[in-house]
Amino acid sequence: MFNQAKMVMKLKKAQKELAKEVVEVAAGDGAVTVQVTGELKLKKVKLNPELIDFDDIEELERWIEVAVRDAMSRA
């Protein structure tokens, strides 16, 4: 029983440490940057207006999708 309680404590500690981790990924040569936590929660989305063609929203949407997917796979 003691070993099981010890394992639960270790697991909770690992989960807390993982929650502190943040992965940052850029797409579109830096036009879009996203941050995802180790718990796979989207923390931040940054857009660089100097690198974005707002007349091509579909491209921007693809960059956001790529960045989020990549960050979540790395987290």
JSON list of C-alpha atoms in Angstrom, two decimals:
[
{"chain": "A", "resi": 1, "resn": "MET", "atom": "CA", "xyz": [0.00, 0.00, 0.00]},
{"chain": "A", "resi": 2, "resn": "PHE", "atom": "CA", "xyz": [2.86, 2.37, 0.83]},
{"chain": "A", "resi": 3, "resn": "ASN", "atom": "CA", "xyz": [4.44, 1.89, -2.61]},
{"chain": "A", "resi": 4, "resn": "GLN", "atom": "CA", "xyz": [1.16, 2.73, -4.31]},
{"chain": "A", "resi": 5, "resn": "ALA", "atom": "CA", "xyz": [0.82, 5.98, -2.35]},
{"chain": "A", "resi": 6, "resn": "LYS", "atom": "CA", "xyz": [4.42, 6.84, -3.15]},
{"chain": "A", "resi": 7, "resn": "MET", "atom": "CA", "xyz": [3.80, 6.25, -6.87]},
{"chain": "A", "resi": 8, "resn": "VAL", "atom": "CA", "xyz": [0.71, 8.49, -6.78]},
{"chain": "A", "resi": 9, "resn": "MET", "atom": "CA", "xyz": [2.75, 11.27, -5.17]},
{"chain": "A", "resi": 10, "resn": "LYS", "atom": "CA", "xyz": [5.46, 10.91, -7.82]},
{"chain": "A", "resi": 11, "resn": "LEU", "atom": "CA", "xyz": [2.85, 11.01, -10.58]},
{"chain": "A", "resi": 12, "resn": "LYS", "atom": "CA", "xyz": [1.27, 14.18, -9.19]},
{"chain": "A", "resi": 13, "resn": "LYS", "atom": "CA", "xyz": [4.69, 15.81, -8.92]},
{"chain": "A", "resi": 14, "resn": "ALA", "atom": "CA", "xyz": [5.49, 14.87, -12.53]},
{"chain": "A", "resi": 15, "resn": "GLN", "atom": "CA", "xyz": [2.15, 16.30, -13.68]},
{"chain": "A", "resi": 16, "resn": "LYS", "atom": "CA", "xyz": [2.88, 19.60, -11.90]},
{"chain": "A", "resi": 17, "resn": "GLU", "atom": "CA", "xyz": [6.32, 19.79, -13.52]},
{"chain": "A", "resi": 18, "resn": "LEU", "atom": "CA", "xyz": [4.84, 19.01, -16.92]},
{"chain": "A", "resi": 19, "resn": "ALA", "atom": "CA", "xyz": [2.26, 21.77, -16.47]},
{"chain": "A", "resi": 20, "resn": "LYS", "atom": "CA", "xyz": [5.12, 24.27, -16.04]},
{"chain": "A", "resi": 21, "resn": "GLU", "atom": "CA", "xyz": [6.70, 23.32, -19.37]},
{"chain": "A", "resi": 22, "resn": "VAL", "atom": "CA", "xyz": [5.93, 25.58, -22.33]},
{"chain": "A", "resi": 23, "resn": "VAL", "atom": "CA", "xyz": [6.72, 24.75, -25.96]},
{"chain": "A", "resi": 24, "resn": "GLU", "atom": "CA", "xyz": [6.97, 27.61, -28.44]},
{"chain": "A", "resi": 25, "resn": "VAL", "atom": "CA", "xyz": [6.71, 26.98, -32.18]},
{"chain": "A", "resi": 26, "resn": "ALA", "atom": "CA", "xyz": [6.73, 29.39, -35.13]},
{"chain": "A", "resi": 27, "resn": "ALA", "atom": "CA", "xyz": [5.24, 28.93, -38.59]},
{"chain": "A", "resi": 28, "resn": "GLY", "atom": "CA", "xyz": [5.26, 31.00, -41.76]},
{"chain": "A", "resi": 29, "resn": "ASP", "atom": "CA", "xyz": [8.87, 32.09, -41.18]},
{"chain": "A", "resi": 30, "resn": "GLY", "atom": "CA", "xyz": [7.85, 33.67, -37.87]},
{"chain": "A", "resi": 31, "resn": "ALA", "atom": "CA", "xyz": [4.53, 35.15, -38.99]},
{"chain": "A", "resi": 32, "resn": "VAL", "atom": "CA", "xyz": [2.73, 33.02, -36.38]},
{"chain": "A", "resi": 33, "resn": "THR", "atom": "CA", "xyz": [4.13, 31.88, -33.03]},
{"chain": "A", "resi": 34, "resn": "VAL", "atom": "CA", "xyz": [2.21, 29.74, -30.55]},
{"chain": "A", "resi": 35, "resn": "GLN", "atom": "CA", "xyz": [2.90, 28.53, -27.04]},
{"chain": "A", "resi": 36, "resn": "VAL", "atom": "CA", "xyz": [1.46, 25.29, -25.65]},
{"chain": "A", "resi": 37, "resn": "THR", "atom": "CA", "xyz": [1.86, 23.97, -22.11]},
{"chain": "A", "resi": 38, "resn": "GLY", "atom": "CA", "xyz": [2.88, 20.45, -21.19]},
{"chain": "A", "resi": 39, "resn": "GLU", "atom": "CA", "xyz": [-0.80, 19.85, -20.41]},
{"chain": "A", "resi": 40, "resn": "LEU", "atom": "CA", "xyz": [-1.55, 20.55, -24.11]},
{"chain": "A", "resi": 41, "resn": "LYS", "atom": "CA", "xyz": [-3.27, 23.84, -23.32]},
{"chain": "A", "resi": 42, "resn": "LEU", "atom": "CA", "xyz": [-2.86, 26.67, -25.80]},
{"chain": "A", "resi": 43, "resn": "LYS", "atom": "CA", "xyz": [-1.20, 29.47, -23.87]},
{"chain": "A", "resi": 44, "resn": "LYS", "atom": "CA", "xyz": [-0.50, 32.17, -26.45]},
{"chain": "A", "resi": 45, "resn": "VAL", "atom": "CA", "xyz": [-0.80, 32.99, -30.15]},
{"chain": "A", "resi": 46, "resn": "LYS", "atom": "CA", "xyz": [1.37, 35.81, -31.53]},
{"chain": "A", "resi": 47, "resn": "LEU", "atom": "CA", "xyz": [1.00, 37.27, -35.00]},
{"chain": "A", "resi": 48, "resn": "ASN", "atom": "CA", "xyz": [3.72, 39.34, -36.66]},
{"chain": "A", "resi": 49, "resn": "PRO", "atom": "CA", "xyz": [1.80, 41.83, -38.83]},
{"chain": "A", "resi": 50, "resn": "GLU", "atom": "CA", "xyz": [4.94, 42.67, -40.81]},
{"chain": "A", "resi": 51, "resn": "LEU", "atom": "CA", "xyz": [5.06, 39.10, -42.15]},
{"chain": "A", "resi": 52, "resn": "ILE", "atom": "CA", "xyz": [1.34, 38.51, -42.73]},
{"chain": "A", "resi": 53, "resn": "ASP", "atom": "CA", "xyz": [-0.60, 39.23, -45.90]},
{"chain": "A", "resi": 54, "resn": "PHE", "atom": "CA", "xyz": [-4.03, 39.96, -44.46]},
{"chain": "A", "resi": 55, "resn": "ASP", "atom": "CA", "xyz": [-5.48, 39.67, -47.95]},
{"chain": "A", "resi": 56, "resn": "ASP", "atom": "CA", "xyz": [-4.69, 35.93, -47.77]},
{"chain": "A", "resi": 57, "resn": "ILE", "atom": "CA", "xyz": [-6.50, 34.81, -44.62]},
{"chain": "A", "resi": 58, "resn": "GLU", "atom": "CA", "xyz": [-6.44, 31.15, -45.70]},
{"chain": "A", "resi": 59, "resn": "GLU", "atom": "CA", "xyz": [-2.64, 31.18, -45.57]},
{"chain": "A", "resi": 60, "resn": "LEU", "atom": "CA", "xyz": [-2.73, 32.70, -42.09]},
{"chain": "A", "resi": 61, "resn": "GLU", "atom": "CA", "xyz": [-5.20, 30.03, -40.97]},
{"chain": "A", "resi": 62, "resn": "ARG", "atom": "CA", "xyz": [-2.88, 27.30, -42.29]},
{"chain": "A", "resi": 63, "resn": "TRP", "atom": "CA", "xyz": [0.09, 28.78, -40.45]},
{"chain": "A", "resi": 64, "resn": "ILE", "atom": "CA", "xyz": [-1.87, 28.90, -37.20]},
{"chain": "A", "resi": 65, "resn": "GLU", "atom": "CA", "xyz": [-3.03, 25.32, -37.67]},
{"chain": "A", "resi": 66, "resn": "VAL", "atom": "CA", "xyz": [0.50, 24.10, -38.46]},
{"chain": "A", "resi": 67, "resn": "ALA", "atom": "CA", "xyz": [2.02, 25.92, -35.48]},
{"chain": "A", "resi": 68, "resn": "VAL", "atom": "CA", "xyz": [-0.59, 24.65, -33.01]},
{"chain": "A", "resi": 69, "resn": "ARG", "atom": "CA", "xyz": [-0.38, 21.07, -34.28]},
{"chain": "A", "resi": 70, "resn": "ASP", "atom": "CA", "xyz": [3.44, 21.11, -34.17]},
{"chain": "A", "resi": 71, "resn": "ALA", "atom": "CA", "xyz": [3.55, 22.62, -30.68]},
{"chain": "A", "resi": 72, "resn": "MET", "atom": "CA", "xyz": [1.08, 20.08, -29.32]},
{"chain": "A", "resi": 73, "resn": "SER", "atom": "CA", "xyz": [3.06, 17.21, -30.78]},
{"chain": "A", "resi": 74, "resn": "ARG", "atom": "CA", "xyz": [6.24, 18.53, -29.12]},
{"chain": "A", "resi": 75, "resn": "ALA", "atom": "CA", "xyz": [4.66, 19.27, -25.73]}
]
